[in-house]
Coordinates of N, CA and C and ligand atoms in Angstrom, one line a residue:
X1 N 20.7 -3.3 14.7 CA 19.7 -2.5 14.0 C 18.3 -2.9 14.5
X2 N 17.4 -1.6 14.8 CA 15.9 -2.4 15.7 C 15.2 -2.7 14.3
X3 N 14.0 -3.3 14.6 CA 13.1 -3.8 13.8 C 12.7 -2.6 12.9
X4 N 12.5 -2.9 11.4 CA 11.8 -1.7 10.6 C 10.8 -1.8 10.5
X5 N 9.8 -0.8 11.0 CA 8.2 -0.5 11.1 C 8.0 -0.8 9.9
X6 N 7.0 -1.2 9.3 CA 6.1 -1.4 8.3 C 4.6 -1.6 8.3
X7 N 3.9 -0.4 7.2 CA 2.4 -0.6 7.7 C 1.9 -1.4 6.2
X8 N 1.2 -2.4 6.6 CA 0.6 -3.0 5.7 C -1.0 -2.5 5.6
X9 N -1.8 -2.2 4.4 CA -3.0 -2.4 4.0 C -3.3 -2.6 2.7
X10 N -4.6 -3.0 2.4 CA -5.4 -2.9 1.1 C -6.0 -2.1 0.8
X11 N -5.9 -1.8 -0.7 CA -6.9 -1.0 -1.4 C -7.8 -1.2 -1.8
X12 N -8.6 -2.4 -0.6 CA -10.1 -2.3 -0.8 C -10.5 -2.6 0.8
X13 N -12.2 -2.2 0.8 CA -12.1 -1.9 2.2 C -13.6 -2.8 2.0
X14 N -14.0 -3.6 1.3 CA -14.8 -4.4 0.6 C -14.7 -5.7 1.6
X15 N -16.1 -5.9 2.3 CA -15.9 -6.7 3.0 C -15.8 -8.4 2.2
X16 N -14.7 -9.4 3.0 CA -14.4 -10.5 2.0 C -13.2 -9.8 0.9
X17 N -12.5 -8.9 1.1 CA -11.5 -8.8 -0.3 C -10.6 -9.6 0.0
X18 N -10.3 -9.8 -1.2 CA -9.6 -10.8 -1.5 C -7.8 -10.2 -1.6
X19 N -7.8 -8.5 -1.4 CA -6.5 -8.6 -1.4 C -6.3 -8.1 -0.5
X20 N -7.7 -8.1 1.1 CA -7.2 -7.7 2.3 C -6.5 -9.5 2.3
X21 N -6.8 -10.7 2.2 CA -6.4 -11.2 2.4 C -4.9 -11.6 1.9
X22 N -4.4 -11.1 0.7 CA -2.8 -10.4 0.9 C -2.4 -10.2 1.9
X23 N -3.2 -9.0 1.7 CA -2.2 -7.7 3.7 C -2.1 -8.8 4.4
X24 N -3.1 -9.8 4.9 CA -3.1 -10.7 5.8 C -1.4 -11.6 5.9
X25 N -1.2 -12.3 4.7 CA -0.1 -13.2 4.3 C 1.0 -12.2 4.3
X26 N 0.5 -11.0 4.0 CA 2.2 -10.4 3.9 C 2.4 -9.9 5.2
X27 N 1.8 -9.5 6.0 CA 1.8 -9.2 6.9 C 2.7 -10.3 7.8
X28 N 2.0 -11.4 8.0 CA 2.5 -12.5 8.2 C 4.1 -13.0 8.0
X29 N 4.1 -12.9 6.7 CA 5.3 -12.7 5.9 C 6.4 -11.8 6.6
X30 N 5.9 -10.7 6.7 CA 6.9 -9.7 7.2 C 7.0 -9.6 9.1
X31 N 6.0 -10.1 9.6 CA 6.6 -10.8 11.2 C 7.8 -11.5 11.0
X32 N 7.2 -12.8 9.9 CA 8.6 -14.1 10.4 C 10.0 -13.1 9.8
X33 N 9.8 -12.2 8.6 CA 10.9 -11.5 8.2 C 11.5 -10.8 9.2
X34 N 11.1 -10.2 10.8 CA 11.2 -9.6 11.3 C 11.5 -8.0 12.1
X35 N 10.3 -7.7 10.9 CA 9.6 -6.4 10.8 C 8.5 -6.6 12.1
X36 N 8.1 -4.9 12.3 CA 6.6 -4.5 13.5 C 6.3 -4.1 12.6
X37 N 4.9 -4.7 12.3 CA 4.1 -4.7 11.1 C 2.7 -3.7 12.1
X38 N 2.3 -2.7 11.6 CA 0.6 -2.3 11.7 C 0.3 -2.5 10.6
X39 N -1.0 -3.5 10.7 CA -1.4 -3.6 9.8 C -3.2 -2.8 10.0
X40 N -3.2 -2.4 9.5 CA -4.5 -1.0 8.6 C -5.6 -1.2 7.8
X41 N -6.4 -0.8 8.0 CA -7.5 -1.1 7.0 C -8.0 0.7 6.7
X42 N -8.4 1.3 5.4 CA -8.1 2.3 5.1 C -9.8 2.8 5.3
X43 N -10.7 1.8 5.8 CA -11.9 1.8 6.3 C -11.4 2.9 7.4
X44 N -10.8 2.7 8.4 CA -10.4 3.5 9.5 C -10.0 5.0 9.5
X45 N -10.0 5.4 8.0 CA -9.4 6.7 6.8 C -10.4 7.1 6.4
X46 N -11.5 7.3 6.4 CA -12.7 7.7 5.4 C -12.3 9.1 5.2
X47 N -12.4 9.4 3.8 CA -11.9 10.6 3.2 C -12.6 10.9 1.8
X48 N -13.8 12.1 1.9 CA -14.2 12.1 0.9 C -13.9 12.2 -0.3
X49 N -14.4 12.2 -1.7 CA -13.4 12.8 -3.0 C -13.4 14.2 -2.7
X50 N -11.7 13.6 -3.2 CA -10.7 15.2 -3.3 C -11.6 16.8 -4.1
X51 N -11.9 16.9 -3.3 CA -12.2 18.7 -4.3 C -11.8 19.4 -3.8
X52 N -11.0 20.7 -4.1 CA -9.8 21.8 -4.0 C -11.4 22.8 -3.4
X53 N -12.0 23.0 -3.8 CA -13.5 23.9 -2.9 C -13.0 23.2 -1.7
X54 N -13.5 22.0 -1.4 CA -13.7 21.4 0.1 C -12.3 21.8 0.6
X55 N -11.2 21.5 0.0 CA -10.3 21.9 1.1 C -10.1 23.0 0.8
X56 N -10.4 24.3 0.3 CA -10.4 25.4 0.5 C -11.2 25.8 1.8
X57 N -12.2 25.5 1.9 CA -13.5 25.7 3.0 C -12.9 24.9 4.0
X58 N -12.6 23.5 4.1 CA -12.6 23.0 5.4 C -11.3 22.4 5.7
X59 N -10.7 22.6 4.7 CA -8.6 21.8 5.3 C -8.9 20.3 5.0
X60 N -7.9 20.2 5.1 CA -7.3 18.7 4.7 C -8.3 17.9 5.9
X61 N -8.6 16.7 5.4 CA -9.5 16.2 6.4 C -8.6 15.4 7.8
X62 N -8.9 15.0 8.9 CA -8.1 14.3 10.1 C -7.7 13.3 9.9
X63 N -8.4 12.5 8.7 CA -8.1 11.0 8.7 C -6.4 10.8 7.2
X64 N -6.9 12.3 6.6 CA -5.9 12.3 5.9 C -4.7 12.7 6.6
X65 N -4.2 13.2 7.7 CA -3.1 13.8 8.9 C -3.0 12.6 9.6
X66 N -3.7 11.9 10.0 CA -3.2 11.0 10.8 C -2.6 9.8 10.2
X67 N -3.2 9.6 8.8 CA -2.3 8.6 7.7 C -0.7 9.0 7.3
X68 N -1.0 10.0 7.3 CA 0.4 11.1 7.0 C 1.5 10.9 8.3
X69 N 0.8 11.0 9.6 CA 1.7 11.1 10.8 C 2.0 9.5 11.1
X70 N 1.2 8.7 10.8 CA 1.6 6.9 11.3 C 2.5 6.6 10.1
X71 N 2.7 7.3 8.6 CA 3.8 7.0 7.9 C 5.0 7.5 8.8
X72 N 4.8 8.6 8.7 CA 6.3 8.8 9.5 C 7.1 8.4 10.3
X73 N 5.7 7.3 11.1 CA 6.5 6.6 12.2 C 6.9 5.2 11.2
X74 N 6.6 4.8 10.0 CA 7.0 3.9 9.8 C 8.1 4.2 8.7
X75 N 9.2 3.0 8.5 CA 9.9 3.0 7.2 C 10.0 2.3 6.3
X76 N 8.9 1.3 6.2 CA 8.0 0.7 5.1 C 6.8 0.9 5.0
X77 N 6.0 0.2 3.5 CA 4.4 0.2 3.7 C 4.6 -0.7 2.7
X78 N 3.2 -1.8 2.2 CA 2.9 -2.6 1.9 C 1.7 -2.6 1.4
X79 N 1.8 -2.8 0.0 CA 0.0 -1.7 -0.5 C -0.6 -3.3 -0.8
X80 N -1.7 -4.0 -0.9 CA -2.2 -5.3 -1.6 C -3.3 -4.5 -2.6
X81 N -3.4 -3.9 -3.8 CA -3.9 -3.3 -4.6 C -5.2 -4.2 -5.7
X82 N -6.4 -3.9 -5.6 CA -7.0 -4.7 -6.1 C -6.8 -4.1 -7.8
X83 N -7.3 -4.7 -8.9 CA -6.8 -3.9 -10.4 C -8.8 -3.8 -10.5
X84 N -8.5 -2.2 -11.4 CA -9.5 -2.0 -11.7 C -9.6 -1.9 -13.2
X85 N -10.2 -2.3 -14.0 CA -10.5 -2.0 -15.1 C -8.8 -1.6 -15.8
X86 N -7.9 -2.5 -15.2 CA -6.5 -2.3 -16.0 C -6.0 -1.5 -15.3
X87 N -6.6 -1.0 -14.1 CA -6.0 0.0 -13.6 C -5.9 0.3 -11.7
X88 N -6.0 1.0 -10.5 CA -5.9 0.6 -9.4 C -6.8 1.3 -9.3
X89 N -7.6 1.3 -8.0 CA -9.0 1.7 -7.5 C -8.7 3.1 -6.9
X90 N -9.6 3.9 -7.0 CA -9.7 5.3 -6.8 C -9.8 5.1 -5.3
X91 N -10.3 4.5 -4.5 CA -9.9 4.4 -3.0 C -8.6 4.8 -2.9
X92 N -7.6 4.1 -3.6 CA -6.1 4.1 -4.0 C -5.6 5.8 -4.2
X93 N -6.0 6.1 -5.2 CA -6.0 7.6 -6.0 C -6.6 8.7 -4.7
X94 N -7.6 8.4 -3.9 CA -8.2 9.5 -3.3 C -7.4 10.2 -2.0
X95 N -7.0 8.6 -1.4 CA -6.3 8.5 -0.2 C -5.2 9.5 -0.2
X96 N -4.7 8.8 -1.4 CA -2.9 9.4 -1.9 C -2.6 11.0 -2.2
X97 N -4.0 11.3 -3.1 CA -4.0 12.4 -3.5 C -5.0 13.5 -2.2
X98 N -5.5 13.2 -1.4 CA -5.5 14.0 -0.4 C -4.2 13.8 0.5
X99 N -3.1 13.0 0.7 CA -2.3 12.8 1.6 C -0.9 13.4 1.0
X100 N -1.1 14.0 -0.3 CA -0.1 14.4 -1.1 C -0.4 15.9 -1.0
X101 N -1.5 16.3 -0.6 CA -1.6 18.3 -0.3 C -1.5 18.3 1.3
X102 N -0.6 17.4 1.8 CA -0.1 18.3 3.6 C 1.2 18.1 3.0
X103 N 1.3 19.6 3.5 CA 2.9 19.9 3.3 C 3.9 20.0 5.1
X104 N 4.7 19.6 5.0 CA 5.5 19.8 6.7 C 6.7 20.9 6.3
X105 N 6.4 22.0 7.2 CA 7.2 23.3 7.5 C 8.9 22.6 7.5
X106 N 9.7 22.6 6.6 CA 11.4 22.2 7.3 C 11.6 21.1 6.2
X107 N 10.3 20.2 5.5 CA 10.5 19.2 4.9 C 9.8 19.2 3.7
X108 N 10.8 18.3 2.7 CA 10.6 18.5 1.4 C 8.9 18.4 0.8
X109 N 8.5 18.9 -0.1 CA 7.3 18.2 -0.2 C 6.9 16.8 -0.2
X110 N 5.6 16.2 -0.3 CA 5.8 14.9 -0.4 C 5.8 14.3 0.7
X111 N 6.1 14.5 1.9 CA 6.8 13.9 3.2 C 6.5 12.6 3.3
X112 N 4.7 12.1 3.4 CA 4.6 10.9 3.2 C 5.6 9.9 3.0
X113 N 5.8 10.5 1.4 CA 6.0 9.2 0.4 C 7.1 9.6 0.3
X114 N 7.9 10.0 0.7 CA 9.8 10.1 0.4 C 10.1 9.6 1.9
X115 N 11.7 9.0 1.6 CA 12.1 8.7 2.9 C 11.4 7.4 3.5
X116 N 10.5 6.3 2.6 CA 10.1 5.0 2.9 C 10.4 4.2 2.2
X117 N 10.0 2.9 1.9 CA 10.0 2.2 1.0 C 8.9 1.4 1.0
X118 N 8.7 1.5 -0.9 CA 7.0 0.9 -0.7 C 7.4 -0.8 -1.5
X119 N 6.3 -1.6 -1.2 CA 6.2 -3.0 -1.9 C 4.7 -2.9 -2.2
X120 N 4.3 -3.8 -3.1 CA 3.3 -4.2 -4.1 C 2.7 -5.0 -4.5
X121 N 1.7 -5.7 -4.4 CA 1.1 -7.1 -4.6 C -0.5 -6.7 -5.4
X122 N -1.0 -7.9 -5.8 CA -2.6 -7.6 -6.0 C -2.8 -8.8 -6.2
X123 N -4.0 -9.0 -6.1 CA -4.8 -10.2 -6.2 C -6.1 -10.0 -7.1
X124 N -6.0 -10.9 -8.2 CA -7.4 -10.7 -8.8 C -7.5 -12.4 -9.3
X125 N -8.9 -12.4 -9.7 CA -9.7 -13.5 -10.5 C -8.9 -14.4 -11.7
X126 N -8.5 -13.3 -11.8 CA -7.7 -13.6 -13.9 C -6.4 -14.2 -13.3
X127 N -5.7 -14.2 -14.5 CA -4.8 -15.1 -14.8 C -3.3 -14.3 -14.2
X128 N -3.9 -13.0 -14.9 CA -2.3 -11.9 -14.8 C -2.5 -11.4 -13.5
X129 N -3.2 -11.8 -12.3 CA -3.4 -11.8 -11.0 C -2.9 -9.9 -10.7
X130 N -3.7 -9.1 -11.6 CA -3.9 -7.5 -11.1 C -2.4 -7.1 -11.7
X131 N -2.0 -7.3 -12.6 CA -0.1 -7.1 -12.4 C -0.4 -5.6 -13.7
X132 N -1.5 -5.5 -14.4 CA -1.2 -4.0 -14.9 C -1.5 -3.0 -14.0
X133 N -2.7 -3.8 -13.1 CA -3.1 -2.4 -12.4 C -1.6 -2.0 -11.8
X134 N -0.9 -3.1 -11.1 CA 0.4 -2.5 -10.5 C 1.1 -1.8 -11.0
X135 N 1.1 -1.9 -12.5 CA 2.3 -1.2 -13.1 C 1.9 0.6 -13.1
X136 N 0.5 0.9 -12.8 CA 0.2 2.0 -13.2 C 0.1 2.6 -11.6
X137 N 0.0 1.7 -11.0 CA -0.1 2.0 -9.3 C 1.5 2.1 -9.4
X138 N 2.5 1.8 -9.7 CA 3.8 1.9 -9.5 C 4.0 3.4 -10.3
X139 N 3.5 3.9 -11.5 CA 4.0 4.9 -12.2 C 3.5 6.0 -11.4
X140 N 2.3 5.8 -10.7 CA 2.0 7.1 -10.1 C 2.7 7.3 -9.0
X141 N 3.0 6.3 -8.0 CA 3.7 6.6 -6.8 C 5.0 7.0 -7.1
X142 N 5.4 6.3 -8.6 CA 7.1 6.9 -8.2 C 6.7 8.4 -9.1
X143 N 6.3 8.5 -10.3 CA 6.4 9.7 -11.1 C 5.7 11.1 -10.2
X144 N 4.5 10.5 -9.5 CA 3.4 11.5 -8.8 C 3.9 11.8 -7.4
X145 N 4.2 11.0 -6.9 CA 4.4 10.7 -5.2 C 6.5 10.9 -4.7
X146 N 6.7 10.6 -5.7 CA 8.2 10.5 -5.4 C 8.6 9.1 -4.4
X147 N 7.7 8.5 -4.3 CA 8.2 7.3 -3.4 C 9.2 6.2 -3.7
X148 N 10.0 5.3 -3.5 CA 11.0 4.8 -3.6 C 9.9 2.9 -4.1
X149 N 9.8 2.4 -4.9 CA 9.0 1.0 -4.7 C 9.8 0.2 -5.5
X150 N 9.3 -0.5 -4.7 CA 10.5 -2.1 -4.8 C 10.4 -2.3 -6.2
X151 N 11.2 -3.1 -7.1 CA 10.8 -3.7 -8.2 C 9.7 -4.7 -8.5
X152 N 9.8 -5.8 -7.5 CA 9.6 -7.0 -7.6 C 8.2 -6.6 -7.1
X153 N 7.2 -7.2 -7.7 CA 5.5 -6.6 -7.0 C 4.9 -8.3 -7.4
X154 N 3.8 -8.6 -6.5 CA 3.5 -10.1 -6.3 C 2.1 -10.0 -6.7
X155 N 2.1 -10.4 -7.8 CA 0.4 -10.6 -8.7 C 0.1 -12.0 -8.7
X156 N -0.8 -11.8 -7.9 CA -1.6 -13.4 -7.6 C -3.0 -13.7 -8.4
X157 N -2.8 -14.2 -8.8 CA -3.6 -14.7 -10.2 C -5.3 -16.0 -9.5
X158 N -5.9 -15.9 -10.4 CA -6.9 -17.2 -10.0 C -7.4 -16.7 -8.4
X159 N -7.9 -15.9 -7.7 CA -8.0 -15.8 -6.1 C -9.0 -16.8 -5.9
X160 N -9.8 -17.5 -6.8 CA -10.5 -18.2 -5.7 C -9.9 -19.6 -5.0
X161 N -8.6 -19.9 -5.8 CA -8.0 -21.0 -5.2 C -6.4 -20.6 -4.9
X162 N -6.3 -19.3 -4.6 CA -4.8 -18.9 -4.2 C -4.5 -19.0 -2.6
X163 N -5.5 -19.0 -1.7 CA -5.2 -19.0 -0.1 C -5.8 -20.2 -0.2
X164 N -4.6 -20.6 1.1 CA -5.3 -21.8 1.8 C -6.3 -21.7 2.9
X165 N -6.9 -22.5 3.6 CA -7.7 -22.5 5.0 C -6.9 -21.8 5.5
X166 N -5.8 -21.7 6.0 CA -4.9 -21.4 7.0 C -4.8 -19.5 6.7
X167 N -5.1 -19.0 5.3 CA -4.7 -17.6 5.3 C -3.6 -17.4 4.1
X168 N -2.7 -18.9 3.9 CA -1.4 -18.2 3.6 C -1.2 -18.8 2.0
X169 N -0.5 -18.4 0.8 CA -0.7 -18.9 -0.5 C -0.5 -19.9 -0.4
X170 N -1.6 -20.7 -2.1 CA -1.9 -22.5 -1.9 C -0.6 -22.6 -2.7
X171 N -0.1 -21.4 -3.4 CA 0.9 -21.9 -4.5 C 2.6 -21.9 -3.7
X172 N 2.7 -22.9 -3.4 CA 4.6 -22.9 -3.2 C 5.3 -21.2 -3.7
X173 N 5.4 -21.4 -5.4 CA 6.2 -20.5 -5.9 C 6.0 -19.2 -5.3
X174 N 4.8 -19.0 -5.4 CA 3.7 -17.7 -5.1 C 4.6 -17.3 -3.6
X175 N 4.2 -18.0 -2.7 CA 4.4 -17.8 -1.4 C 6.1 -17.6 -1.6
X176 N 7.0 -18.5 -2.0 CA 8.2 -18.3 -1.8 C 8.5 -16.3 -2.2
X177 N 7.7 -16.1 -3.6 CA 8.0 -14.7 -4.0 C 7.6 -13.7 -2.8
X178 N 6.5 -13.8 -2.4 CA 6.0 -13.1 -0.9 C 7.3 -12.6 -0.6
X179 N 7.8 -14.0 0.5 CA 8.7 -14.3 1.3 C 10.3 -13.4 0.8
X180 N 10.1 -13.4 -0.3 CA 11.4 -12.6 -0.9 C 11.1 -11.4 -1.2
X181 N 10.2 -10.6 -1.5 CA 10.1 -9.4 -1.7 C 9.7 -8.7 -0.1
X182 N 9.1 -9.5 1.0 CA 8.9 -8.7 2.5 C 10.1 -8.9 3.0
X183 N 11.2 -9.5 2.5 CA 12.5 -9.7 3.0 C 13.4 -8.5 2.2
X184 N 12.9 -8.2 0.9 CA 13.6 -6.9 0.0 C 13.5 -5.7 1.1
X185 N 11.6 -5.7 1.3 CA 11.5 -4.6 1.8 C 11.7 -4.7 3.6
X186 N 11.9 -5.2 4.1 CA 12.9 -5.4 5.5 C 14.4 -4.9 5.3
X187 N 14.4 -5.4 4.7 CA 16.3 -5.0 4.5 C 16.0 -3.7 3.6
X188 N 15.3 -2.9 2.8 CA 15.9 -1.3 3.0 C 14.9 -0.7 3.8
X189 N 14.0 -1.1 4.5 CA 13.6 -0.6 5.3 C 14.3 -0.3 6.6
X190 N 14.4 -1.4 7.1 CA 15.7 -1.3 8.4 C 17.1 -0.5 7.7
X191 N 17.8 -0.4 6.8 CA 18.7 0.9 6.6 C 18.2 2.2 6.1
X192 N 16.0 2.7 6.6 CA 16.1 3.8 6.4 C 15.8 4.3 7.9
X193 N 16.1 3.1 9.0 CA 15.2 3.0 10.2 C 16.3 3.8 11.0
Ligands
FMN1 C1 -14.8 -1.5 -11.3 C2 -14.1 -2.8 -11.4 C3 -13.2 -3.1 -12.3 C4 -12.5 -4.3 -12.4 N1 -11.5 -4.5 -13.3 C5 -10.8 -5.6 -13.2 C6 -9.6 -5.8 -14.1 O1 -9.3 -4.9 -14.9 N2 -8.9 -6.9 -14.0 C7 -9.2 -7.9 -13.1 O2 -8.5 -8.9 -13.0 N3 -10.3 -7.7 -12.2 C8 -11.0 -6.6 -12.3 N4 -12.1 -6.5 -11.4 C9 -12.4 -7.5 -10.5 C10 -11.7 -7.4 -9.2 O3 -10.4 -7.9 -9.3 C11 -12.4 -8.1 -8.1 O4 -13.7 -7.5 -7.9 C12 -11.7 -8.2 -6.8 O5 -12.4 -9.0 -5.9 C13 -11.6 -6.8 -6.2 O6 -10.7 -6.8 -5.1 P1 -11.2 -7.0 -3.6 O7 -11.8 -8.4 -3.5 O8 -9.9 -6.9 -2.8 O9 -12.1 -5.9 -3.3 C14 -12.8 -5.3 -11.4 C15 -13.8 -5.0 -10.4 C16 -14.4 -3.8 -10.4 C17 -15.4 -3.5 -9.3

């Protein structure tokens, strides 16, 4: 079986985030797992807010096509989701929901987000380490997006003392769950590869 592609990035493009530093460890994570990891920064995507005028007038924007065409080449992705206000960042919402109006001639709607498998993490300040914003970042991808996402999603709590110097979680447990959920999404990724 060859390696399953997987793209990792964050949903913040905030220089110093704390849950690019996620992407960083899972990324990580998912080399020793044995995945080809691209890993992304969604800076590279600039996409203004969605308005149905604008893409009436000017089409779906390039940066939203070309997010659409490097999923396809992959058969994972790996979101590190910052929590906003209980909830996930509209960087999150904008991306998705402009990459959710290309449709492909032959294929189901959706194309993106069907036919991959997604995983989930966040990192915040507090205690519950972003874990509602995930649950609502999970209800839109599967209810909105039709995407397939892991159960297990990795909420890292306290960030100012969660990485070590090195990049990779200070907490044992923490890191072990990493390690088991980029290993979940290796193994159905590689049987969609
Ligand atoms: C608009 C806004 C709302 C936020 N709401 C929450 C929240 O509900 N829970 C929480 O733990 N942190 C909250 N935060 C703090 C973020 O977790 C913190 O700013 C974090 O560093 C953002 O992620 P980043 O470093 O990856 O950009 C909020 C921050 C912003 C800007």
């Amino acid at each position: 079986m060859a390696s399953p592609k997987i793209i990792v990035f964050a949903g913040s493009i905030r220089s110093g985030s704390i849950n690019e530093k996620l992407a960083v460890a899972a990324a990580n994570a998912l080399r020793r797992a044995g995945a080809k990891v691209s890993h992304i920064s969604l800076k590279d995507y600039p996409l203004p807010l969605y308005d149905g005028d604008l893409q009436a007038r000017e089409g779906i924007p390039a940066a939203a096509r070309n997010l659409v065409e490097l999923f396809f080449e992959h058969q994972g992705v790996f979101v590190a989701s910052p929590e906003y206000n209980a909830s996930f960042p509209p960087l999150l919402k904008n991306t998705f929901d402009w990459m959710s109006r290309i449709n492909v001639e032959g294929r189901p709607p959706l194309p993106a987000f069907k036919d991959r498998v997604f995983a989930l993490g966040a990192v915040s300040g507090g205690a519950m380490g972003g874990y509602r914003g995930l649950t609502q970042l999970r209800t839109m991808m599967e209810l909105g997006l039709g995407a397939l996402v892991l159960p297990d999603m990795v909420a890292v709590g306290n960030a100012a003392t969660a990485f070590g110097v090195d990049g990779s979680l200070a907490n044992e447990r923490t890191r072990d769950f990493l390690d088991v959920v980029v290993k979940k999404l290796v193994d159905v990724a590689g049987r969609l590869s």
